[in-house]
Amino acid sequence: MTERLAEDLPPLEIRTLRQGHGQPVLLLHAFPVDHRMWSPVAQLFPAGQTVLAIDSYGAGHDAVWPETPSLDLAADAVVSALHRAGFDRAVVAGLSMGGYLALAIADRHPDVVAGLGLLDTKSTADTPEALANRARSAEAMFAERSVNPVLGMAASLPSPESIRKDPGLTSRVEELILRQQPEGLAWCQRAMAARPDRTGVVTVAPGPVLVLVGSEDRTTPVSASEHMVVARRDAELVVVPDVGHLSALEAPQAVTDALVGLIERSSPV
């Protein structure tokens, strides 16, 4: 079914950030950046670990996207790309929008998911206020043909402490945002707005579940992670001190350590 569905979708391409063997981990990026946000984490994995990433619909310098804004369509295309790359299953981990996409994959293609990592994300649908904010952002980017409406996220998403410790962090995130296509990011905003509540997916997702969040995350706060852990009592909850919404860039070692633990728990005995 996946391959037939994907025939009518623009194809996506799996990127190998680290070549290895055994159970791969597939990393799904946040908004409004692309797969390159995972580079610091990929470099820290143990030797031999296969680390994969992908630019989802609307993201990346050469972004593509279907007409309908839908994370479900993105999930189908990601799974099709994974299969074309020769992988039947993976530990699937996503941060923020990547977490929404990971949940869509777990919902629509549970046989692909060996373990699920939900980082700085939430399982609930958007509030009316969030929906209105996404609509304004998408309309502004589309009308201006510019990413300027979301460029300020480079400074607002990390914690003040992360920026204090790493003064170049904001400029690096800005660089990632500036490489995006405004129309593609507008598509992402609309796709995120259309997503359903997937708390029930957290409950029944196959394999072990990791829930990780920065203690200073103001976008998807600790309470949103606790909501998912209540739904999935055996999930591991990791709260990274002094870190904001972009934990993979702010604290790559802590994120890598947590993902390595998830991969170990996901590996067949």
Short mmCIF file of C-alpha atoms in Angstrom, two decimals:
data_model
loop_
_atom_site.label_atom_id
_atom_site.label_comp_id
_atom_site.label_asym_id
_atom_site.label_seq_id
_atom_site.Cartn_x
_atom_site.Cartn_y
_atom_site.Cartn_z
CA MET A 1 0.00 0.00 0.00
CA THR A 2 2.82 2.41 0.88
CA GLU A 3 4.52 2.07 -2.49
CA ARG A 4 1.25 2.50 -4.41
CA LEU A 5 0.39 5.61 -2.41
CA ALA A 6 3.85 7.05 -2.92
CA GLU A 7 3.70 6.66 -6.71
CA ASP A 8 1.65 9.84 -6.92
CA LEU A 9 3.80 11.80 -4.44
CA PRO A 10 6.98 13.78 -5.08
CA PRO A 11 9.83 11.46 -4.03
CA LEU A 12 12.03 12.16 -1.02
CA GLU A 13 15.61 10.99 -0.56
CA ILE A 14 17.16 9.30 2.46
CA ARG A 15 20.51 10.80 3.45
CA THR A 16 23.15 8.73 5.22
CA LEU A 17 24.79 10.88 7.88
CA ARG A 18 26.85 7.98 9.20
CA GLN A 19 27.43 4.60 7.59
CA GLY A 20 27.28 1.55 9.82
CA HIS A 21 25.44 -1.69 10.31
CA GLY A 22 22.53 -3.14 12.24
CA GLN A 23 19.38 -1.27 13.18
CA PRO A 24 19.44 2.23 11.63
CA VAL A 25 18.11 5.35 13.29
CA LEU A 26 16.11 7.74 11.12
CA LEU A 27 16.21 11.37 12.30
CA LEU A 28 13.39 13.77 11.38
CA HIS A 29 14.06 17.49 11.58
CA ALA A 30 12.29 20.43 13.17
CA PHE A 31 10.63 23.46 11.60
CA PRO A 32 11.87 25.77 10.08
CA VAL A 33 15.14 23.96 9.28
CA ASP A 34 16.20 20.76 7.50
CA HIS A 35 18.16 17.53 8.05
CA ARG A 36 21.41 19.44 8.67
CA MET A 37 20.25 20.28 12.18
CA TRP A 38 21.18 16.68 13.07
CA SER A 39 24.84 16.96 12.03
CA PRO A 40 26.19 17.56 15.58
CA VAL A 41 24.27 14.53 16.88
CA ALA A 42 25.25 12.27 13.98
CA GLN A 43 28.94 12.88 14.64
CA LEU A 44 28.60 11.69 18.24
CA PHE A 45 27.05 8.28 17.63
CA PRO A 46 29.26 5.25 18.32
CA ALA A 47 31.21 3.81 15.40
CA GLY A 48 29.14 1.29 13.47
CA GLN A 49 25.77 3.00 13.97
CA THR A 50 23.87 3.74 10.78
CA VAL A 51 22.42 7.24 11.04
CA LEU A 52 19.86 8.32 8.44
CA ALA A 53 18.06 11.61 7.92
CA ILE A 54 15.71 13.12 5.37
CA ASP A 55 14.40 16.51 4.30
CA SER A 56 10.66 16.30 4.69
CA TYR A 57 8.26 17.93 2.28
CA GLY A 58 8.75 21.70 2.19
CA ALA A 59 12.22 21.62 3.71
CA GLY A 60 15.71 21.90 2.31
CA HIS A 61 17.34 23.91 -0.47
CA ASP A 62 15.76 21.67 -3.14
CA ALA A 63 12.45 21.23 -1.36
CA VAL A 64 9.49 19.52 -2.98
CA TRP A 65 5.97 19.15 -1.69
CA PRO A 66 2.55 17.91 -2.88
CA GLU A 67 -0.37 20.26 -3.37
CA THR A 68 -2.18 19.13 -0.21
CA PRO A 69 -0.49 20.15 3.07
CA SER A 70 -0.44 16.89 5.01
CA LEU A 71 2.00 15.20 7.36
CA ASP A 72 0.27 11.94 6.50
CA LEU A 73 1.44 12.31 2.89
CA ALA A 74 4.91 13.19 4.17
CA ALA A 75 4.91 10.06 6.32
CA ASP A 76 4.05 7.89 3.32
CA ALA A 77 6.82 9.49 1.27
CA VAL A 78 9.40 9.07 4.05
CA VAL A 79 8.58 5.38 4.41
CA SER A 80 8.74 4.90 0.65
CA ALA A 81 12.18 6.56 0.62
CA LEU A 82 13.33 4.34 3.49
CA HIS A 83 12.29 1.23 1.57
CA ARG A 84 13.97 2.44 -1.62
CA ALA A 85 17.17 2.91 0.40
CA GLY A 86 17.00 -0.76 1.37
CA PHE A 87 15.68 -0.54 4.94
CA ASP A 88 12.55 -2.29 6.18
CA ARG A 89 12.59 -0.87 9.72
CA ALA A 90 14.31 1.85 11.72
CA VAL A 91 14.32 3.54 15.08
CA VAL A 92 12.38 6.68 14.14
CA ALA A 93 13.14 9.86 16.10
CA GLY A 94 11.85 13.35 15.40
CA LEU A 95 12.22 16.76 17.00
CA SER A 96 9.30 19.21 17.06
CA MET A 97 7.71 18.94 13.58
CA GLY A 98 9.84 15.82 13.16
CA GLY A 99 8.05 14.38 16.19
CA TYR A 100 4.68 15.04 14.56
CA LEU A 101 5.98 13.25 11.46
CA ALA A 102 7.32 10.35 13.54
CA LEU A 103 3.88 9.92 15.11
CA ALA A 104 2.27 9.94 11.65
CA ILE A 105 4.67 7.20 10.56
CA ALA A 106 3.94 5.16 13.70
CA ASP A 107 0.22 5.61 13.05
CA ARG A 108 0.21 4.76 9.33
CA HIS A 109 3.19 2.38 9.09
CA PRO A 110 3.76 0.77 12.51
CA ASP A 111 5.63 -2.16 10.97
CA VAL A 112 8.45 0.22 10.04
CA VAL A 113 9.00 1.51 13.59
CA ALA A 114 11.45 -0.44 15.74
CA GLY A 115 11.47 2.30 18.39
CA LEU A 116 10.07 5.82 18.66
CA GLY A 117 11.87 8.98 19.79
CA LEU A 118 9.73 12.05 20.49
CA LEU A 119 11.94 15.07 21.15
CA ASP A 120 10.67 18.54 22.07
CA THR A 121 7.30 17.76 20.57
CA LYS A 122 3.73 16.96 21.56
CA SER A 123 1.04 14.46 20.62
CA THR A 124 -1.92 16.84 20.79
CA ALA A 125 -3.38 18.92 17.96
CA ASP A 126 -2.93 22.68 17.78
CA THR A 127 -4.97 25.04 19.92
CA PRO A 128 -7.06 27.72 18.13
CA GLU A 129 -4.37 30.28 18.99
CA ALA A 130 -1.63 28.10 17.50
CA LEU A 131 -3.71 27.49 14.38
CA ALA A 132 -4.15 31.24 13.91
CA ASN A 133 -0.42 31.84 14.38
CA ARG A 134 0.45 29.18 11.80
CA ALA A 135 -2.02 30.65 9.31
CA ARG A 136 -0.57 34.15 9.73
CA SER A 137 2.99 32.84 9.37
CA ALA A 138 2.18 30.80 6.26
CA GLU A 139 0.33 33.67 4.62
CA ALA A 140 3.16 36.12 5.36
CA MET A 141 5.87 33.84 3.96
CA PHE A 142 3.85 33.09 0.86
CA ALA A 143 2.95 36.74 0.26
CA GLU A 144 6.45 38.09 0.92
CA ARG A 145 8.28 35.19 -0.76
CA SER A 146 10.61 35.42 2.24
CA VAL A 147 11.50 33.39 5.34
CA ASN A 148 11.76 36.61 7.37
CA PRO A 149 8.46 35.92 9.20
CA VAL A 150 10.11 32.92 10.92
CA LEU A 151 13.73 34.10 11.06
CA GLY A 152 13.28 35.31 14.63
CA MET A 153 12.80 31.70 15.72
CA ALA A 154 16.59 31.32 15.56
CA ALA A 155 16.83 33.40 18.73
CA SER A 156 13.53 32.45 20.38
CA LEU A 157 13.67 28.65 20.18
CA PRO A 158 16.97 27.98 22.05
CA SER A 159 17.16 28.79 25.74
CA PRO A 160 18.93 31.98 26.89
CA GLU A 161 21.44 29.75 28.69
CA SER A 162 22.23 27.84 25.49
CA ILE A 163 22.82 31.11 23.64
CA ARG A 164 25.00 32.39 26.49
CA LYS A 165 27.14 29.25 26.39
CA ASP A 166 27.28 29.17 22.58
CA PRO A 167 27.05 32.72 21.16
CA GLY A 168 27.22 31.41 17.59
CA LEU A 169 24.13 29.22 17.96
CA THR A 170 21.64 31.84 16.80
CA SER A 171 23.59 32.63 13.64
CA ARG A 172 23.90 28.92 12.78
CA VAL A 173 20.15 28.43 13.12
CA GLU A 174 19.55 31.57 11.06
CA GLU A 175 21.77 30.15 8.35
CA LEU A 176 19.69 26.97 8.29
CA ILE A 177 16.45 28.96 8.05
CA LEU A 178 17.79 31.19 5.27
CA ARG A 179 18.47 28.10 3.14
CA GLN A 180 14.76 27.23 3.09
CA GLN A 181 12.13 28.10 0.49
CA PRO A 182 9.40 30.33 1.95
CA GLU A 183 6.65 28.56 0.01
CA GLY A 184 7.92 25.23 1.36
CA LEU A 185 7.90 26.47 4.94
CA ALA A 186 4.39 27.82 4.40
CA TRP A 187 3.38 24.30 3.29
CA CYS A 188 4.91 22.91 6.50
CA GLN A 189 2.95 25.34 8.66
CA ARG A 190 -0.29 24.33 6.99
CA ALA A 191 0.55 20.62 7.23
CA MET A 192 1.27 20.93 10.95
CA ALA A 193 -1.98 22.82 11.45
CA ALA A 194 -3.89 19.97 9.79
CA ARG A 195 -2.50 17.20 11.98
CA PRO A 196 -4.84 15.36 14.40
CA ASP A 197 -4.34 14.51 18.06
CA ARG A 198 -2.15 11.39 18.10
CA THR A 199 -1.89 10.73 21.82
CA GLY A 200 -3.46 7.34 21.19
CA VAL A 201 -0.60 6.49 18.84
CA VAL A 202 1.89 7.07 21.65
CA THR A 203 -0.01 4.51 23.72
CA VAL A 204 0.15 1.74 21.13
CA ALA A 205 3.33 2.56 19.19
CA PRO A 206 5.51 -0.51 18.64
CA GLY A 207 8.84 -0.88 20.39
CA PRO A 208 10.25 1.29 23.17
CA VAL A 209 9.45 5.01 23.35
CA LEU A 210 11.76 7.87 24.33
CA VAL A 211 10.31 11.27 25.26
CA LEU A 212 12.95 14.00 25.56
CA VAL A 213 12.49 17.70 26.25
CA GLY A 214 14.58 20.69 27.23
CA SER A 215 13.71 22.00 30.67
CA GLU A 216 13.40 25.52 29.22
CA ASP A 217 11.43 24.57 26.11
CA ARG A 218 8.74 27.24 25.77
CA THR A 219 7.27 25.90 22.51
CA THR A 220 6.47 22.34 23.62
CA PRO A 221 7.06 22.53 27.38
CA VAL A 222 7.80 19.74 29.81
CA SER A 223 4.08 19.39 30.51
CA ALA A 224 3.51 18.32 26.88
CA SER A 225 6.11 15.57 27.31
CA GLU A 226 4.59 14.50 30.62
CA HIS A 227 1.24 14.18 28.85
CA MET A 228 2.78 11.63 26.48
CA VAL A 229 4.44 9.70 29.30
CA VAL A 230 1.10 9.47 31.09
CA ALA A 231 -0.29 7.94 27.89
CA ARG A 232 2.66 5.56 27.60
CA ARG A 233 3.69 4.55 31.11
CA ASP A 234 6.76 2.58 30.01
CA ALA A 235 8.18 5.49 27.99
CA GLU A 236 11.50 6.90 29.12
CA LEU A 237 11.29 10.61 29.97
CA VAL A 238 14.52 12.62 29.68
CA VAL A 239 14.51 16.30 30.69
CA VAL A 240 17.68 18.09 29.58
CA PRO A 241 18.55 20.92 32.00
CA ASP A 242 18.84 24.54 30.80
CA VAL A 243 17.96 23.61 27.20
CA GLY A 244 15.22 25.05 25.00
CA HIS A 245 13.30 23.75 21.99
CA LEU A 246 16.24 22.82 19.75
CA SER A 247 17.83 20.23 22.02
CA ALA A 248 19.72 18.48 19.20
CA LEU A 249 21.62 21.71 18.51
CA GLU A 250 21.80 22.96 22.10
CA ALA A 251 22.83 19.72 23.82
CA PRO A 252 23.87 17.21 21.13
CA GLN A 253 25.70 14.91 23.55
CA ALA A 254 22.69 14.53 25.84
CA VAL A 255 20.42 13.89 22.86
CA THR A 256 22.83 11.36 21.38
CA ASP A 257 23.13 9.50 24.68
CA ALA A 258 19.35 9.26 24.96
CA LEU A 259 18.99 8.07 21.36
CA VAL A 260 21.73 5.46 21.82
CA GLY A 261 19.78 4.12 24.78
CA LEU A 262 16.62 3.97 22.67
CA ILE A 263 18.46 2.11 19.90
CA GLU A 264 19.85 -0.40 22.41
CA ARG A 265 16.37 -1.05 23.79
CA SER A 266 15.04 -1.42 20.24
CA SER A 267 17.61 -3.94 19.08
CA PRO A 268 16.46 -7.55 18.79
CA VAL A 269 17.94 -9.85 21.42
#
